[in-house]
Structure formats: C-alpha cells, structure tokens
C-alpha cells in the first residue's frame, strides 16, 4: 500500500532554514510527481512546489522567491523540501502529496501525515 | 493565480440531508477541478477528481459536477462521519495549483 511518511516537527528561529523529508513506499518514486503543500492554522492549503516524475524537474511558487529547494534521493525513495530565510508567517503544517494525473488533471491521491514547522524567536 | 471561491463558508446539516457545496473559478478551468475532505488534524483526502470522477474507496453518496467556472460537490445523504472542511482545488494552471478557501460542514 502507498504510504508517505514525513519527518518530525521542527522549531526554528527567524532567518534559519528547515529541511523536511517525505519517504515514499508502496510505489516507484520516479513514476509520480511529488508536491509540497502547506497549511497555516485556520487557512486553506497552499501549494509550495513540486518535483516532477522522471527527470526530477522542480518548480516552486513565485511567492517563495527562491527560498524553497525540492530534491529527491531515489535510492532512499525520499523527497526533501528545504525552506530558507524562515519568517514567522512560514509557521504551518507542511505536507507532501503524490501528484497523479488523470484526464490531464493533477490530483493529490496520497498525502503524508504532515510536519509542523514553527518559526519563533 | 486562478482564484477559487467556495460557498457557503460554513453550514450545518442533519444526518440524511442532501448537501451541496459550490466552487467558482475566476476563469475557465474546464474540468481541472478536484474536491477534498479534511478532518481536524488530518491531511486532506481526495474525494472527486476531474470534476465528476469518484476516487476509489469514496462512498457513492459523494458526487461532483460542473465545468468551466462553476462546480458543485453534493453529498446525497449526509452521514455523521462527513463532518470536516471541504476544499476544491484546480490544476488548470498546473503546476501553479490553488485551493478554495474551504467550506466547514457541521453535523447537527
């Protein structure tokens, strides 16, 4: 069965960086894209970025202006999301979600359990 | 970014009721629209993809319809476990994906 297991909660100071991992099992990592979605308390989910299937191209939301780096280790079936120059408004639960394409529509059929990142001085 | 607006923002309904949630897009997104349910403290769960296709394992009381800019999620007979927040999500501007603001569903 497909599972996405994320790393544990993090507490960081403003200006620091955080790296969240997402270990996939039950399928071949490179057959699907992996997306990162975050959700601040009481807010709607917000797309952060993705790493494509196959060659592993990456893209992140312009909102983060180069602060986000997404990578993967195929030998470990793990995807990483690193965010730098953290601000208090980056406090959120960060999810990895498998991107599946059907009829040309990207949907997120499996999600990790979420990683709470708290940015506080 | 493509804006998605859901209505209502919240609702309260009784077991057995028919419930409809609407999602409107700021521009046409054809049928590039998915629906999710999120229970408190949990990750979202995919219910409907491509506007009207039922995700495997999801009860048939859930259905979706619409195209262009107007979409609906319907629960034909509300069950106690259907509480939570429902989100629509578009992937027309993939990979620049956006979500609606959510509809909070409470069981009376």
Tab-separated table of C-alpha atoms in Angstrom:
chain	number	residue	atom	x	y	z
A	1	UNK	CA	0.000	0.000	0.000
A	2	UNK	CA	1.155	3.514	-0.755
A	3	UNK	CA	2.482	5.438	2.227
A	4	UNK	CA	4.165	8.804	2.613
A	5	UNK	CA	5.928	9.255	5.946
A	6	UNK	CA	7.274	12.664	6.858
A	7	UNK	CA	9.903	13.781	9.334
A	8	UNK	CA	9.003	15.182	12.715
A	9	UNK	CA	8.031	18.627	13.930
A	10	UNK	CA	10.575	21.436	13.801
A	11	UNK	CA	11.009	24.665	15.728
A	12	UNK	CA	13.188	27.270	14.057
A	13	UNK	CA	14.220	30.834	14.648
A	14	UNK	CA	13.543	33.550	12.080
A	15	UNK	CA	16.200	33.544	9.379
A	16	UNK	CA	17.017	29.857	9.802
A	17	UNK	CA	16.389	27.044	7.327
A	18	UNK	CA	14.378	23.860	7.646
A	19	UNK	CA	14.503	20.639	5.664
A	20	UNK	CA	11.512	18.303	5.722
A	21	UNK	CA	11.671	14.766	4.365
A	22	UNK	CA	8.980	12.550	2.879
A	23	UNK	CA	9.693	8.845	2.488
A	24	UNK	CA	7.551	7.047	-0.051
A	25	UNK	CA	6.748	3.355	-0.035
A	26	UNK	CA	4.451	1.059	-1.972
A	27	UNK	CA	5.271	2.517	-5.383
A	28	UNK	CA	8.219	3.662	-7.507
A	29	UNK	CA	9.109	7.230	-6.559
A	30	UNK	CA	10.092	8.319	-10.057
A	31	UNK	CA	6.762	7.235	-11.574
A	32	UNK	CA	4.889	10.104	-9.954
A	33	UNK	CA	5.491	13.752	-9.212
A	34	UNK	CA	5.642	14.824	-5.576
A	35	UNK	CA	4.149	18.088	-4.452
A	36	UNK	CA	4.526	20.059	-1.250
A	37	UNK	CA	1.513	21.824	0.207
A	38	UNK	CA	1.445	23.850	3.383
A	39	UNK	CA	-1.404	24.915	5.606
A	40	UNK	CA	-1.188	27.675	8.176
A	41	UNK	CA	-3.551	27.431	11.158
A	42	UNK	CA	-7.136	28.006	10.052
A	43	UNK	CA	-6.127	28.692	6.455
A	44	UNK	CA	-6.628	26.967	3.137
A	45	UNK	CA	-3.919	24.676	1.795
A	46	UNK	CA	-1.267	26.486	-0.218
A	47	UNK	CA	0.831	24.912	-2.944
A	48	UNK	CA	4.564	25.247	-2.264
A	49	UNK	CA	6.243	23.394	-5.110
A	50	UNK	CA	6.853	20.087	-6.813
A	51	UNK	CA	9.402	17.714	-8.229
A	52	UNK	CA	8.386	16.014	-11.430
A	53	UNK	CA	8.348	12.321	-12.170
A	54	UNK	CA	11.016	11.035	-14.480
A	55	UNK	CA	13.858	13.543	-14.694
A	56	UNK	CA	13.022	15.347	-11.445
A	57	UNK	CA	12.492	18.902	-12.672
A	58	UNK	CA	11.452	21.214	-9.871
A	59	UNK	CA	9.343	24.324	-9.580
A	60	UNK	CA	8.107	26.315	-6.637
A	61	UNK	CA	5.541	29.039	-6.193
A	62	UNK	CA	6.770	32.525	-7.064
A	63	UNK	CA	5.554	33.552	-3.612
A	64	UNK	CA	8.640	31.986	-2.066
A	65	UNK	CA	11.077	33.816	-4.349
A	66	UNK	CA	13.772	31.178	-4.439
A	67	UNK	CA	13.597	30.269	-0.728
A	68	UNK	CA	12.381	26.741	-1.494
A	69	UNK	CA	14.512	23.870	-2.757
A	70	UNK	CA	12.957	20.494	-3.548
A	71	UNK	CA	15.117	17.456	-4.135
A	72	UNK	CA	14.945	13.689	-4.018
A	73	UNK	CA	17.064	10.663	-3.279
A	74	UNK	CA	15.698	7.900	-5.461
A	75	UNK	CA	17.805	5.235	-3.734
A	76	UNK	CA	16.074	6.126	-0.480
A	77	UNK	CA	12.652	6.797	-2.071
A	78	UNK	CA	12.678	10.118	-0.267
A	79	UNK	CA	11.800	13.637	-1.316
A	80	UNK	CA	13.006	16.729	0.540
A	81	UNK	CA	11.710	20.260	0.846
A	82	UNK	CA	14.077	22.878	2.217
A	83	UNK	CA	12.958	26.393	3.007
A	84	UNK	CA	15.424	29.123	3.901
A	85	UNK	CA	15.201	32.586	5.466
A	86	UNK	CA	12.251	31.474	7.562
A	87	UNK	CA	9.742	34.045	8.798
A	88	UNK	CA	7.001	33.775	11.389
A	89	UNK	CA	4.424	33.595	8.594
A	90	UNK	CA	6.029	30.341	7.417
A	91	UNK	CA	4.636	28.637	10.511
A	92	UNK	CA	2.402	25.905	9.100
A	93	UNK	CA	1.897	22.203	8.643
A	94	UNK	CA	3.822	21.085	5.567
A	95	UNK	CA	2.500	18.111	3.608
A	96	UNK	CA	3.973	16.072	0.819
A	97	UNK	CA	1.367	14.775	-1.605
A	98	UNK	CA	1.683	12.417	-4.525
A	99	UNK	CA	0.622	14.011	-7.792
A	100	UNK	CA	-1.433	11.777	-10.039
A	101	UNK	CA	-2.583	12.837	-13.497
A	102	UNK	CA	-5.881	11.558	-14.887
A	103	UNK	CA	-7.627	13.152	-17.886
A	104	UNK	CA	-4.845	15.746	-17.728
A	105	UNK	CA	-5.937	16.811	-14.249
A	106	UNK	CA	-3.395	16.753	-11.432
A	107	UNK	CA	-4.843	15.470	-8.179
A	108	UNK	CA	-3.261	14.513	-4.875
A	109	UNK	CA	-4.261	10.937	-4.143
A	110	UNK	CA	-1.908	10.217	-1.232
A	111	UNK	CA	-0.665	12.598	1.443
A	112	UNK	CA	1.926	12.466	4.159
A	113	UNK	CA	0.859	12.928	7.749
A	114	UNK	CA	2.153	16.484	7.835
A	115	UNK	CA	5.120	18.178	9.532
A	116	UNK	CA	4.526	21.159	11.782
A	117	UNK	CA	7.151	23.840	11.278
A	118	UNK	CA	7.060	26.574	13.889
A	119	UNK	CA	9.079	29.747	13.348
A	120	UNK	CA	9.501	31.702	16.520
A	121	UNK	CA	12.157	33.774	18.217
B	1	UNK	CA	-3.113	32.729	-9.910
B	2	UNK	CA	-6.535	31.284	-10.579
B	3	UNK	CA	-8.887	32.192	-7.727
B	4	UNK	CA	-11.402	29.686	-6.398
B	5	UNK	CA	-14.336	30.883	-4.295
B	6	UNK	CA	-16.441	28.425	-2.322
B	7	UNK	CA	-19.905	28.883	-0.906
B	8	UNK	CA	-21.128	28.666	1.685
B	9	UNK	CA	-18.167	29.197	4.004
B	10	UNK	CA	-19.859	27.019	6.594
B	11	UNK	CA	-23.034	25.043	7.008
B	12	UNK	CA	-24.790	22.866	9.495
B	13	UNK	CA	-26.950	19.976	8.345
B	14	UNK	CA	-28.657	16.902	9.730
B	15	UNK	CA	-27.957	13.261	9.068
B	16	UNK	CA	-29.797	12.236	5.918
B	17	UNK	CA	-29.827	15.739	4.416
B	18	UNK	CA	-28.701	16.480	0.887
B	19	UNK	CA	-25.796	18.922	0.978
B	20	UNK	CA	-24.386	20.958	-1.899
B	21	UNK	CA	-21.164	22.982	-1.894
B	22	UNK	CA	-20.261	25.312	-4.741
B	23	UNK	CA	-16.871	26.316	-6.119
B	24	UNK	CA	-16.484	29.119	-8.643
B	25	UNK	CA	-13.294	29.762	-10.584
B	26	UNK	CA	-12.055	33.180	-11.649
B	27	UNK	CA	-11.585	31.936	-15.198
B	28	UNK	CA	-12.458	28.809	-17.064
B	29	UNK	CA	-10.695	25.724	-15.793
B	30	UNK	CA	-12.637	23.286	-17.995
B	31	UNK	CA	-12.884	20.265	-15.641
B	32	UNK	CA	-9.477	20.622	-13.962
B	33	UNK	CA	-11.115	20.590	-10.542
B	34	UNK	CA	-10.810	18.250	-7.571
B	35	UNK	CA	-12.560	18.043	-4.196
B	36	UNK	CA	-11.058	17.086	-0.834
B	37	UNK	CA	-12.364	16.470	2.668
B	38	UNK	CA	-10.208	17.407	5.638
B	39	UNK	CA	-10.945	16.360	9.187
B	40	UNK	CA	-9.323	18.268	12.077
B	41	UNK	CA	-5.649	17.438	12.499
B	42	UNK	CA	-5.554	15.265	9.381
B	43	UNK	CA	-4.331	15.601	5.826
B	44	UNK	CA	-6.881	16.306	3.093
B	45	UNK	CA	-8.482	13.264	1.473
B	46	UNK	CA	-9.288	13.157	-2.228
B	47	UNK	CA	-12.995	12.640	-2.932
B	48	UNK	CA	-13.618	13.704	-6.533
B	49	UNK	CA	-11.155	14.301	-9.364
B	50	UNK	CA	-11.614	15.866	-12.784
B	51	UNK	CA	-14.841	17.486	-11.570
B	52	UNK	CA	-17.002	14.363	-11.546
B	53	UNK	CA	-14.966	11.176	-11.103
B	54	UNK	CA	-15.275	9.402	-7.772
B	55	UNK	CA	-11.977	8.469	-6.158
B	56	UNK	CA	-11.607	4.773	-5.371
B	57	UNK	CA	-12.914	3.871	-1.933
B	58	UNK	CA	-15.022	7.009	-1.533
B	59	UNK	CA	-18.726	6.356	-0.790
B	60	UNK	CA	-21.094	6.841	-3.702
B	61	UNK	CA	-23.137	9.437	-1.786
B	62	UNK	CA	-20.428	11.904	-2.860
B	63	UNK	CA	-20.702	13.288	-6.371
B	64	UNK	CA	-19.295	16.187	-8.331
B	65	UNK	CA	-20.447	18.120	-11.349
B	66	UNK	CA	-19.698	21.212	-13.370
B	67	UNK	CA	-17.323	22.607	-15.938
B	68	UNK	CA	-15.889	25.951	-16.955
B	69	UNK	CA	-16.169	28.178	-13.905
B	70	UNK	CA	-18.966	26.613	-11.838
B	71	UNK	CA	-18.661	23.365	-9.909
B	72	UNK	CA	-20.609	21.567	-7.205
B	73	UNK	CA	-19.943	18.840	-4.684
B	74	UNK	CA	-23.051	17.019	-3.476
B	75	UNK	CA	-23.494	14.657	-0.572
B	76	UNK	CA	-26.764	12.855	-1.278
B	77	UNK	CA	-27.475	11.657	2.254
B	78	UNK	CA	-25.294	13.162	4.954
B	79	UNK	CA	-23.657	10.753	7.382
B	80	UNK	CA	-22.130	11.529	10.819
B	81	UNK	CA	-18.604	10.884	9.525
B	82	UNK	CA	-18.947	13.544	6.810
B	83	UNK	CA	-18.047	16.419	9.155
B	84	UNK	CA	-14.979	18.439	8.333
B	85	UNK	CA	-13.818	21.085	5.893
B	86	UNK	CA	-14.210	20.622	2.152
B	87	UNK	CA	-11.841	22.202	-0.346
B	88	UNK	CA	-11.908	22.497	-4.094
B	89	UNK	CA	-8.578	22.589	-5.927
B	90	UNK	CA	-7.731	23.478	-9.523
B	91	UNK	CA	-4.845	22.233	-11.617
B	92	UNK	CA	-5.629	24.094	-14.857
B	93	UNK	CA	-2.600	26.290	-14.200
B	94	UNK	CA	-0.505	23.240	-13.264
B	95	UNK	CA	1.868	23.278	-11.534
B	96	UNK	CA	0.589	26.538	-10.058
B	97	UNK	CA	-2.169	24.815	-8.147
B	98	UNK	CA	-4.656	26.672	-5.953
B	99	UNK	CA	-7.319	25.732	-3.418
B	100	UNK	CA	-10.610	27.293	-2.465
B	101	UNK	CA	-10.983	28.852	0.959
B	102	UNK	CA	-12.935	25.873	2.284
B	103	UNK	CA	-16.451	25.030	3.450
B	104	UNK	CA	-16.807	23.889	7.033
B	105	UNK	CA	-19.518	21.252	7.429
B	106	UNK	CA	-21.018	20.586	10.827
B	107	UNK	CA	-23.435	17.803	11.648
B	108	UNK	CA	-26.419	18.986	13.686
